[in-house]
Coordinates of C-alpha atoms in Angstrom, one line a residue:
M22 CA -37.1 -14.7 -52.0
N23 CA -40.6 -13.9 -49.2
I24 CA -41.0 -10.8 -47.7
P25 CA -41.8 -11.6 -44.4
T26 CA -45.8 -9.5 -44.0
R27 CA -46.3 -7.1 -42.0
S28 CA -47.5 -10.3 -38.8
A29 CA -45.0 -12.3 -38.9
I30 CA -42.9 -8.8 -38.6
F31 CA -44.9 -8.3 -34.5
L32 CA -44.6 -12.1 -34.0
S33 CA -40.7 -11.8 -34.7
L34 CA -40.3 -8.5 -32.3
L35 CA -43.0 -9.6 -29.6
F36 CA -40.7 -13.3 -29.7
H37 CA -37.3 -11.4 -28.9
R38 CA -39.0 -9.4 -26.3
T39 CA -40.9 -11.8 -24.7
V40 CA -37.0 -13.9 -24.9
L41 CA -35.7 -10.9 -22.6
S42 CA -38.1 -10.7 -20.9
L43 CA -37.7 -13.9 -19.7
Q44 CA -33.7 -13.4 -19.1
P45 CA -32.7 -12.3 -15.4
P46 CA -31.4 -9.4 -14.9
A47 CA -28.0 -8.5 -14.3
P48 CA -26.8 -8.7 -10.9
R49 CA -26.3 -5.4 -9.6
A50 CA -23.3 -4.1 -7.3
I51 CA -21.9 -0.4 -6.0
V52 CA -18.1 0.4 -4.7
V53 CA -17.5 2.8 -3.4
G54 CA -14.3 4.5 -3.6
A55 CA -12.7 5.3 -6.5
G56 CA -9.1 4.6 -5.9
P57 CA -6.9 2.2 -8.1
V58 CA -8.6 -0.7 -5.3
G59 CA -12.5 0.9 -6.3
I60 CA -10.9 0.9 -9.8
A61 CA -10.0 -2.7 -10.3
A62 CA -12.8 -4.1 -8.2
S63 CA -15.2 -2.6 -10.6
L64 CA -14.0 -3.4 -13.4
V65 CA -13.0 -7.5 -11.7
L66 CA -17.3 -7.5 -11.4
A67 CA -17.8 -6.1 -13.8
S68 CA -16.2 -8.4 -16.4
R69 CA -15.8 -11.8 -14.8
H70 CA -18.8 -11.4 -13.2
G71 CA -21.5 -9.6 -15.4
Y72 CA -22.6 -7.4 -12.9
D73 CA -23.9 -4.2 -13.5
V74 CA -22.3 -1.4 -11.7
T75 CA -22.0 1.4 -10.2
L76 CA -18.3 3.2 -8.6
L77 CA -19.0 6.0 -6.1
E78 CA -16.5 8.5 -5.4
S79 CA -16.8 11.2 -2.8
S80 CA -14.8 14.0 -4.6
P81 CA -16.4 16.5 -6.7
E82 CA -14.8 15.7 -9.8
T83 CA -12.9 12.9 -11.5
S84 CA -10.1 15.2 -12.5
I85 CA -8.9 14.9 -8.8
Q86 CA -8.4 11.5 -9.3
T87 CA -6.7 11.5 -12.4
K88 CA -4.6 14.9 -12.3
Y89 CA -1.6 15.5 -10.8
D90 CA -3.0 16.7 -7.0
P91 CA 0.4 18.2 -4.7
T92 CA -0.9 16.6 -1.8
K93 CA -1.3 13.3 -3.2
A94 CA 2.7 13.0 -5.2
F95 CA 3.1 9.8 -4.2
L96 CA 4.5 7.4 -6.2
Y97 CA 3.4 3.5 -6.0
N98 CA 5.5 0.3 -7.3
V99 CA 3.4 -2.0 -8.2
N100 CA 5.1 -5.3 -7.5
A101 CA 4.5 -8.3 -8.0
R102 CA 2.0 -9.5 -6.5
G103 CA -0.5 -5.8 -7.0
Q104 CA 0.7 -7.0 -11.0
T105 CA -1.1 -10.3 -10.2
L106 CA -4.0 -7.9 -11.0
T107 CA -3.0 -5.8 -13.8
K108 CA -2.5 -8.6 -15.3
M109 CA -6.2 -10.0 -15.5
F110 CA -6.5 -7.7 -17.8
P111 CA -3.7 -7.6 -20.4
N112 CA -5.0 -3.9 -21.7
L113 CA -4.4 -2.2 -18.4
H114 CA -1.4 -4.1 -17.3
D115 CA 0.7 -3.2 -20.9
K116 CA -0.8 0.9 -20.4
L117 CA 1.4 -0.1 -16.6
V118 CA 4.8 -1.0 -17.9
K119 CA 4.8 1.7 -21.0
R120 CA 3.9 4.6 -18.5
S121 CA 6.0 3.8 -15.7
V122 CA 9.4 3.3 -14.1
E123 CA 10.8 -0.7 -14.9
S124 CA 11.9 -1.8 -11.0
K125 CA 14.5 -5.2 -10.5
G126 CA 15.3 -4.2 -6.3
F127 CA 17.8 -3.5 -4.4
A128 CA 20.1 -4.9 -5.8
D129 CA 19.3 -3.5 -9.3
A130 CA 18.3 0.1 -8.6
T131 CA 21.0 3.3 -8.8
I132 CA 21.2 6.2 -6.8
T133 CA 22.8 9.3 -6.3
V134 CA 23.5 11.0 -2.9
V135 CA 23.8 14.4 -3.7
P136 CA 26.7 15.8 0.2
A137 CA 25.6 18.4 2.2
D138 CA 28.5 20.3 1.5
P139 CA 28.6 22.1 -1.4
N140 CA 32.7 21.8 -1.6
L141 CA 32.9 18.1 -2.1
P142 CA 32.3 17.1 -5.9
I143 CA 28.1 14.7 -6.2
P144 CA 29.9 11.4 -6.8
K145 CA 28.6 8.8 -9.9
S146 CA 25.1 7.0 -8.9
S147 CA 25.6 3.7 -7.9
K148 CA 24.0 0.8 -6.8
L149 CA 21.6 1.2 -3.7
E150 CA 23.3 -1.2 -2.1
K151 CA 26.9 0.1 -2.2
S152 CA 24.9 4.0 -1.4
F153 CA 23.7 3.3 2.0
E154 CA 27.3 0.9 3.2
M155 CA 28.7 4.6 2.1
R156 CA 26.0 6.2 4.4
N157 CA 27.1 3.4 7.0
N158 CA 30.9 4.6 6.4
E159 CA 30.0 8.1 6.8
N160 CA 28.2 8.5 9.4
N161 CA 29.1 5.5 11.6
E162 CA 25.8 3.8 11.9
A163 CA 24.9 0.7 12.0
G164 CA 21.8 1.5 11.6
N165 CA 22.2 2.8 8.1
A166 CA 23.5 -0.4 6.8
M167 CA 21.6 -2.3 4.1
P168 CA 22.0 -5.5 4.6
K169 CA 23.3 -6.7 0.6
S170 CA 21.1 -10.2 0.5
E171 CA 18.3 -7.8 0.9
K172 CA 17.1 -8.4 -2.9
A173 CA 14.0 -8.5 -4.5
V174 CA 12.2 -10.8 -6.9
G175 CA 10.1 -9.6 -10.0
V176 CA 10.0 -6.5 -12.0
G177 CA 8.2 -3.6 -10.5
Y178 CA 6.7 -0.8 -11.7
W179 CA 6.9 3.3 -10.4
I180 CA 4.0 5.4 -11.5
P181 CA 2.6 8.2 -10.1
R182 CA -0.6 7.5 -8.2
H183 CA -2.6 9.8 -10.4
E184 CA -1.0 8.7 -13.6
M185 CA -2.2 5.4 -11.9
V186 CA -6.1 5.8 -10.9
G187 CA -6.0 7.8 -14.9
L188 CA -4.7 4.7 -17.2
M189 CA -7.6 2.7 -14.8
V190 CA -10.8 5.4 -15.3
E191 CA -9.8 4.2 -19.5
C192 CA -9.5 0.6 -18.8
I193 CA -12.9 1.8 -16.9
D194 CA -14.3 3.2 -20.7
E195 CA -12.8 0.9 -22.4
H196 CA -14.6 -2.7 -20.9
N197 CA -17.9 0.1 -21.5
E198 CA -17.5 0.6 -25.2
K199 CA -16.4 -3.3 -25.7
G200 CA -20.6 -3.9 -24.3
E201 CA -19.0 -7.2 -23.4
G202 CA -19.8 -8.7 -19.5
G203 CA -21.7 -5.5 -17.3
K204 CA -21.4 -1.9 -17.5
I205 CA -20.1 0.7 -14.9
S206 CA -21.4 3.5 -14.1
F207 CA -19.1 5.8 -12.5
Y208 CA -20.2 8.5 -9.8
T209 CA -18.4 11.6 -8.1
G210 CA -19.2 13.8 -5.3
K211 CA -20.8 11.1 -4.0
E212 CA -20.7 10.6 -0.6
C213 CA -21.8 7.0 1.5
T214 CA -23.2 7.5 4.7
S215 CA -25.6 4.7 5.2
V216 CA -25.5 0.6 3.3
S217 CA -28.1 -1.8 5.1
P218 CA -30.2 -4.7 4.1
R219 CA -33.0 -4.7 3.5
D220 CA -36.2 -6.9 3.6
V221 CA -37.1 -7.2 -0.5
G222 CA -34.0 -8.4 -0.8
G223 CA -30.6 -6.2 -1.9
V224 CA -28.6 -4.2 0.0
F225 CA -28.7 -0.1 -0.2
V226 CA -26.5 2.5 -0.3
E227 CA -28.4 5.9 -0.2
V228 CA -31.0 5.3 -2.5
Y229 CA -28.8 2.9 -5.1
Q230 CA -29.3 -0.7 -4.8
A231 CA -27.0 -3.8 -5.0
D232 CA -27.5 -7.2 -4.5
L233 CA -23.3 -5.9 -3.9
V234 CA -21.4 -3.7 -2.2
V235 CA -17.8 -3.4 -1.8
G236 CA -16.2 -1.3 0.5
A237 CA -12.7 0.4 -1.3
D238 CA -13.0 3.6 0.7
G239 CA -10.1 4.1 2.8
M240 CA -9.0 4.1 6.3
N241 CA -11.9 6.4 7.7
S242 CA -14.5 3.7 5.7
K243 CA -18.2 5.4 5.9
V244 CA -18.8 1.1 4.8
R245 CA -16.7 -0.6 7.3
E246 CA -18.4 1.9 9.7
C247 CA -21.7 1.5 9.1
L248 CA -20.7 -2.6 9.4
S249 CA -19.6 -1.9 13.2
H250 CA -23.3 -0.5 14.4
P251 CA -25.1 -2.7 16.4
R252 CA -27.7 -4.3 14.6
S253 CA -31.7 -5.7 14.6
A254 CA -32.4 -9.1 15.1
V255 CA -34.9 -9.2 12.5
G256 CA -34.3 -8.3 8.9
G257 CA -30.8 -8.0 9.2
W258 CA -26.7 -9.8 8.5
S259 CA -26.6 -13.5 9.1
L260 CA -26.5 -14.8 12.6
D261 CA -23.2 -15.8 10.8
C262 CA -21.5 -13.0 9.9
P263 CA -18.7 -11.9 12.0
K264 CA -20.0 -9.5 14.2
P265 CA -20.8 -5.8 14.5
N266 CA -16.9 -5.6 17.4
Y267 CA -15.6 -7.4 14.3
F268 CA -16.1 -4.2 11.7
K269 CA -14.1 -2.0 14.8
L270 CA -10.4 -1.1 14.0
K271 CA -7.5 -3.5 15.7
K272 CA -4.2 -1.2 16.1
W273 CA -0.7 -0.6 17.2
R274 CA 1.7 1.6 17.0
S275 CA 4.9 1.5 14.4
P276 CA 7.9 3.2 15.0
A277 CA 6.3 4.9 11.8
S278 CA 2.9 6.1 12.8
F279 CA 1.8 9.9 13.0
L280 CA 4.9 10.2 11.3
R281 CA 4.0 13.5 9.2
I282 CA 4.2 14.3 5.5
K283 CA 4.1 17.1 3.4
V284 CA 5.4 17.8 -1.0
L285 CA 7.8 20.0 -1.8
Q286 CA 7.5 21.1 -5.7
L287 CA 10.7 21.3 -7.2
P288 CA 10.5 21.6 -11.3
P289 CA 12.0 18.9 -13.7
Q290 CA 15.1 18.4 -15.2
F291 CA 16.3 20.7 -11.9
E292 CA 20.0 20.8 -11.6
I293 CA 21.8 19.8 -9.0
P294 CA 25.4 22.0 -8.8
D295 CA 28.5 19.8 -8.5
A296 CA 31.8 21.1 -6.9
E297 CA 33.3 23.7 -8.1
G298 CA 35.2 23.8 -12.0
N299 CA 32.3 20.1 -11.7
P300 CA 29.0 20.7 -14.4
P301 CA 25.7 21.0 -12.3
L302 CA 24.1 17.9 -13.0
I303 CA 21.3 18.6 -14.7
T304 CA 19.0 15.3 -13.1
N305 CA 16.9 13.5 -14.7
S306 CA 12.4 11.8 -13.9
E307 CA 13.9 8.6 -13.9
N308 CA 16.7 8.7 -10.9
I309 CA 16.8 8.1 -7.5
Y310 CA 18.0 11.3 -6.0
A311 CA 19.1 12.0 -2.3
I312 CA 20.0 15.7 -1.4
R313 CA 21.4 15.3 1.9
S314 CA 21.3 19.1 4.1
I315 CA 23.0 20.6 7.0
Y316 CA 21.4 18.8 10.0
K317 CA 21.9 15.9 12.1
G318 CA 20.0 17.3 15.0
P319 CA 17.1 15.3 16.5
R320 CA 14.4 17.6 15.8
N321 CA 16.5 19.3 12.0
Y322 CA 17.8 17.1 10.3
L323 CA 16.1 15.7 6.6
S324 CA 17.3 14.3 4.0
L325 CA 15.5 14.6 0.2
G326 CA 14.5 11.6 -1.6
L327 CA 12.7 11.9 -4.8
L328 CA 11.9 8.5 -6.1
P329 CA 11.8 7.5 -10.0
M330 CA 8.7 8.8 -12.8
K331 CA 8.8 8.1 -16.5
N332 CA 7.6 11.5 -17.2
N333 CA 10.6 14.0 -17.6
T334 CA 9.0 17.4 -17.9
A335 CA 6.8 17.0 -14.8
V336 CA 7.3 18.5 -11.6
R337 CA 9.0 16.4 -9.4
A338 CA 7.1 16.0 -5.4
T339 CA 9.4 15.3 -2.9
N340 CA 8.1 14.4 0.6
I341 CA 8.7 16.0 2.9
V342 CA 9.0 12.8 6.0
T343 CA 9.9 14.0 9.0
R344 CA 8.6 14.1 13.5
P345 CA 5.9 16.3 14.2
D346 CA 8.5 18.1 16.3
H347 CA 11.1 18.9 13.4
E348 CA 11.1 22.5 12.8
V349 CA 9.3 22.1 9.1
W350 CA 6.4 22.3 11.1
K351 CA 7.0 25.9 12.9
L352 CA 7.4 27.4 9.6
K353 CA 4.5 29.3 7.7
D354 CA 5.4 31.7 6.1
G355 CA 7.1 31.1 2.4
N356 CA 10.1 33.2 3.1
A357 CA 10.7 31.8 6.0
I358 CA 10.7 27.8 5.0
Q359 CA 12.7 29.8 1.9
T360 CA 15.8 30.5 4.3
W361 CA 15.8 27.8 6.8
F362 CA 15.7 25.1 3.2
E363 CA 18.4 26.8 2.3
K364 CA 20.6 27.2 5.6
A365 CA 19.9 23.2 5.4
F366 CA 20.9 22.6 1.6
P367 CA 23.7 25.4 1.0
R368 CA 24.4 23.4 -2.4
M369 CA 21.4 24.6 -3.5
N370 CA 20.4 27.4 -6.0
F371 CA 16.2 27.4 -4.5
N372 CA 16.6 31.3 -5.2
G373 CA 16.0 30.6 -8.8
M374 CA 15.0 27.9 -8.7
I375 CA 11.4 26.9 -6.3
S376 CA 9.1 29.6 -6.6
N377 CA 7.2 32.4 -3.9
E378 CA 3.9 30.1 -4.6
E379 CA 5.3 26.8 -4.1
W380 CA 6.8 28.2 -0.8
D381 CA 4.1 30.1 1.2
R382 CA 2.0 26.9 -0.3
F383 CA 4.9 24.6 0.9
A384 CA 4.3 26.9 4.0
R385 CA 1.0 26.1 4.7
A386 CA 1.2 23.0 4.2
E387 CA -0.8 20.9 7.4
G388 CA 0.1 17.4 5.1
T389 CA -0.5 14.1 6.9
R390 CA 0.0 11.9 9.1
F391 CA 1.2 8.3 8.5
P392 CA -1.7 6.1 10.2
H393 CA -1.5 3.2 12.3
C394 CA -0.7 -1.2 12.2
Q395 CA -4.7 -1.3 11.9
Y396 CA -7.0 -3.6 10.2
S397 CA -10.4 -5.2 11.7
R398 CA -11.3 -9.3 11.8
G399 CA -14.5 -8.2 10.3
M400 CA -14.5 -7.7 6.0
A401 CA -17.9 -9.1 4.8
V402 CA -21.2 -9.8 5.4
W403 CA -24.2 -11.7 3.7
D404 CA -28.1 -11.9 4.4
E405 CA -29.5 -14.6 5.2
N406 CA -30.8 -16.1 1.8
G407 CA -26.8 -15.2 0.6
D408 CA -28.6 -13.2 -2.7
S409 CA -26.5 -10.5 -0.9
G410 CA -24.0 -9.1 0.4
V411 CA -21.2 -6.8 1.5
A412 CA -17.4 -7.2 1.1
L413 CA -14.7 -4.4 2.2
V414 CA -11.1 -4.7 0.3
G415 CA -7.6 -2.7 0.1
D416 CA -7.3 0.4 3.2
A417 CA -11.0 -0.3 4.6
I418 CA -9.5 -3.0 6.2
H419 CA -5.6 -2.6 6.3
A420 CA -3.2 0.3 6.9
F421 CA 0.1 1.2 7.5
P422 CA 2.3 3.7 6.9
P423 CA 4.6 3.3 3.7
D424 CA 7.6 1.9 5.4
I425 CA 6.3 -1.9 3.7
G426 CA 6.2 -1.0 -0.2
Q427 CA 2.4 -3.5 -0.1
G428 CA -0.1 -0.4 0.8
V429 CA -1.1 -0.4 -3.3
N430 CA 0.2 -4.1 -4.1
A431 CA -2.0 -6.2 -0.9
G432 CA -5.1 -4.2 -1.9
L433 CA -5.0 -4.6 -5.4
M434 CA -4.9 -8.8 -3.0
D435 CA -7.4 -8.1 -1.9
V436 CA -9.7 -7.6 -4.8
V437 CA -7.9 -10.8 -6.2
C438 CA -8.6 -12.7 -3.4
L439 CA -12.5 -11.2 -3.4
D440 CA -12.9 -12.4 -7.0
R441 CA -11.8 -15.7 -6.2
A442 CA -13.9 -16.3 -4.0
L443 CA -17.3 -15.3 -5.3
S444 CA -15.7 -17.7 -9.2
G445 CA -15.6 -20.6 -5.9
L446 CA -11.9 -20.5 -5.4
D447 CA -9.1 -21.5 -2.8
T448 CA -8.2 -17.3 -2.3
V449 CA -5.4 -18.2 -1.0
T450 CA -4.5 -20.6 -3.5
G451 CA -7.3 -19.5 -6.1
K452 CA -7.8 -23.2 -7.1
E453 CA -11.3 -24.8 -6.6
A454 CA -12.2 -24.8 -2.8
K455 CA -13.7 -27.6 -1.3
S456 CA -17.1 -27.4 -0.1
A457 CA -17.9 -28.5 3.5
K458 CA -21.0 -30.7 2.0
E459 CA -20.7 -32.0 -1.5
N460 CA -24.3 -30.8 -2.5
D461 CA -24.7 -27.6 -0.9
K462 CA -24.9 -24.9 -4.1
P463 CA -23.1 -22.1 -4.9
S464 CA -24.2 -19.4 -3.4
L465 CA -23.4 -15.1 -2.9
G466 CA -23.3 -16.2 0.8
K467 CA -21.1 -18.4 1.0
N468 CA -18.7 -17.3 -1.2
L469 CA -18.2 -14.4 1.1
A470 CA -17.6 -16.9 4.2
R471 CA -15.1 -17.6 2.6
Y472 CA -13.2 -15.4 1.9
Q473 CA -14.1 -13.5 5.3
K474 CA -12.8 -17.4 7.1
Q475 CA -9.8 -17.0 4.1
H476 CA -8.1 -13.7 3.9
S477 CA -8.6 -12.2 7.5
P478 CA -5.7 -15.1 9.0
E479 CA -3.4 -13.0 5.3
I480 CA -4.6 -9.3 6.2
A481 CA -3.6 -9.8 10.5
S482 CA 0.0 -11.3 9.2
L483 CA 0.1 -8.0 7.0
I484 CA -0.1 -6.0 9.9
R485 CA 2.3 -8.2 11.7
L486 CA 4.7 -7.1 8.9
A487 CA 3.6 -3.5 8.8
R488 CA 4.9 -3.2 12.3
F489 CA 7.6 -4.7 12.5
G490 CA 9.3 -5.4 8.4
A491 CA 11.1 -1.9 7.7
P492 CA 10.2 0.9 10.4
Y493 CA 13.2 3.1 11.0
Q494 CA 13.7 3.3 7.2
Y495 CA 12.9 7.9 7.2
R496 CA 15.9 7.6 9.6
Q497 CA 14.0 8.8 12.6
P498 CA 16.7 11.2 14.1
H499 CA 15.3 11.5 17.2
R500 CA 18.2 10.0 20.3
A501 CA 15.7 7.4 21.6
D502 CA 14.7 6.2 17.0
R503 CA 19.1 5.7 16.6
I504 CA 19.3 3.9 19.8
L505 CA 16.2 1.5 18.6
R506 CA 17.1 1.8 14.4
T507 CA 21.3 0.4 15.7
L508 CA 18.8 -2.8 17.9
W509 CA 16.8 -3.0 14.6
T510 CA 19.0 -3.5 11.9
L511 CA 21.5 -6.0 14.2
N512 CA 18.6 -8.2 14.7
V513 CA 18.2 -8.1 10.8
A514 CA 22.8 -8.5 10.4
M515 CA 21.8 -11.5 12.4
R516 CA 18.9 -12.6 11.1
L517 CA 20.7 -13.1 7.3
I518 CA 24.3 -14.5 9.4
L519 CA 22.5 -17.5 10.4
N520 CA 20.5 -18.0 7.2
K521 CA 24.2 -17.9 5.3
I522 CA 25.2 -20.3 7.9
T523 CA 23.0 -22.2 7.8
F524 CA 22.9 -22.5 3.6
N525 CA 18.5 -21.6 4.4
L526 CA 17.7 -23.1 7.4
V527 CA 16.7 -21.0 9.4
P528 CA 14.5 -18.1 7.4
P529 CA 15.9 -14.6 6.0
T530 CA 14.7 -11.6 7.8
C531 CA 10.2 -10.9 6.7
I532 CA 11.7 -7.9 5.3
I533 CA 13.5 -10.3 3.0
L534 CA 10.8 -12.7 2.8
S535 CA 7.9 -10.6 2.1
Q536 CA 9.7 -9.8 -1.5
R537 CA 8.9 -12.9 -2.9
P538 CA 5.4 -13.3 -4.2
E539 CA 5.0 -16.0 -4.1
L540 CA 5.2 -15.9 -0.5
T541 CA 1.6 -15.4 1.3
F542 CA 2.3 -13.1 4.4
R543 CA 1.0 -16.0 6.1
Q544 CA 4.3 -17.6 5.0
V545 CA 6.0 -14.6 5.8
M546 CA 5.3 -14.3 8.5
R547 CA 5.3 -18.5 10.2
K548 CA 9.1 -18.7 8.7
A549 CA 10.6 -15.9 10.0
D550 CA 8.3 -17.0 13.6
L551 CA 10.7 -20.2 13.3
T552 CA 14.1 -17.6 13.2
T553 CA 12.5 -15.7 16.3
L554 CA 11.8 -19.7 17.7
F555 CA 15.3 -20.0 17.3
L556 CA 17.2 -17.3 18.4
K557 CA 15.2 -17.4 21.6
V558 CA 17.0 -21.6 21.8
V559 CA 20.2 -20.3 21.4
V560 CA 18.9 -17.7 24.2
F561 CA 17.4 -19.4 26.3
G562 CA 20.4 -22.1 26.2
L563 CA 23.6 -19.9 26.2
I564 CA 21.4 -18.4 29.6
G565 CA 21.1 -22.2 31.2
L566 CA 25.0 -22.3 29.9
R567 CA 26.5 -20.1 32.3
F568 CA 24.7 -20.1 34.8
R569 CA 24.3 -24.2 35.6
P570 CA 27.4 -24.6 37.9
R571 CA 26.5 -22.5 40.1
L572 CA 22.7 -24.5 40.2
E573 CA 24.6 -27.7 40.1
I574 CA 26.3 -25.2 42.1
L575 CA 23.1 -24.9 44.6
S576 CA 21.6 -28.7 44.7
M577 CA 24.5 -30.1 46.4
L578 CA 24.1 -27.7 49.1
K579 CA 21.0 -28.7 49.2
P580 CA 20.1 -31.4 52.7

């Protein structure tokens, strides 16, 4: 057995050091925003594209995102679109399935509707469709009916936001432990205030430099704001990039815009008293409940809705969603708000259920408001050499009220499309993209340009869906709301009837089409537009037939 000499060992170490020094360094990326979409972008860039990722979050501590917070106590339903991303990472998808409540759509979901009158027995849980029919018959309002054919395609998963973030952070740790691909470094308390290109190459976010920056920092995105500033003529982005004004938001108001929302925390497995002689109903976290109030007026109507969650021992949060002029926003004292709720919900024993501290917190909470339906036409920029650039994903490029259930799913699909673009693939189909010139060398700039060109029309269609999909599901109680809700429901019903009698030749309404994950948002809205065109042709045809005799008489009277 030959024992290597000191000289041989030294030469071997020198050789390996020389080889390592000749290898190009890993590309660097910065992701701004550590919500679900930002974490998804970090995982994709590190594991699939070999980037060393710096993930920046403005919150002062990581636990802010991964622990329950009543100001962010809402649930995601990760549907088939969002699962396009989660299934790229088997461990991520497995965690999601195990920690969530499975949902198979409107046809499969059950709901317990609790009447306001305490003398009425609580009906047994029923299919969501039937409960909407019951509500329609109770109130005799056509605007409350849920079409029977509204069925979701595929399986979705209900999970609280903080739990979704938590399991994704676990996936970051697991990725770093494997040591495969790039490394993800997570920093909190780092707020982005500047994004700028450099002549020496790369993009700077504060003191951090990278080849690629991904803005996933929400609807008030600082990254997008920086891209909307005027640019210098030298040393900036390529002239082929979207102009600064493309990064200024286009906004539309929907019937759900500016609704105010805040959370009332209920204890786990709380009891709902039943009619006399019946035992109380003990709630279960995996069931859906709708608890009605006695108030029906424009400024005092309220219904408590509870969506499914896996943990049956966790706090049960119910979202209070109303118009800004609702009475609950005028009550700033815990005792006053408790008294109001006890009158509104005479069936409930709030006095023994909710603490004085929670009533005080709820009364003082200002909550948040649903945004406009808004999006940025600009989604990416790149430098003149195509070596560095910036891309936007999630709420940084689109935001809308949560009534179509596509918020987190659309954001995760943004990351999927960015992944496809960086891989040289068509962002819509995931297939190999056709280059304008066969000899074109792939570059980051060209891939970002593809992301901008192909994904921008998809987001424009998403915002149209948000404007018209289901803007009255919160049963806004103003009289004008009720009239418009009835008209909207009649429109939905008419499209469903046409869809049935034409054997699917005429597509159904867009909110139903959006439940089909094989359709892009552009395809959804194109199909809905075909129905709109058909209805216009029918209406104008009927008008023409109605006035045709008069037009003939007038033509005969002309000399």
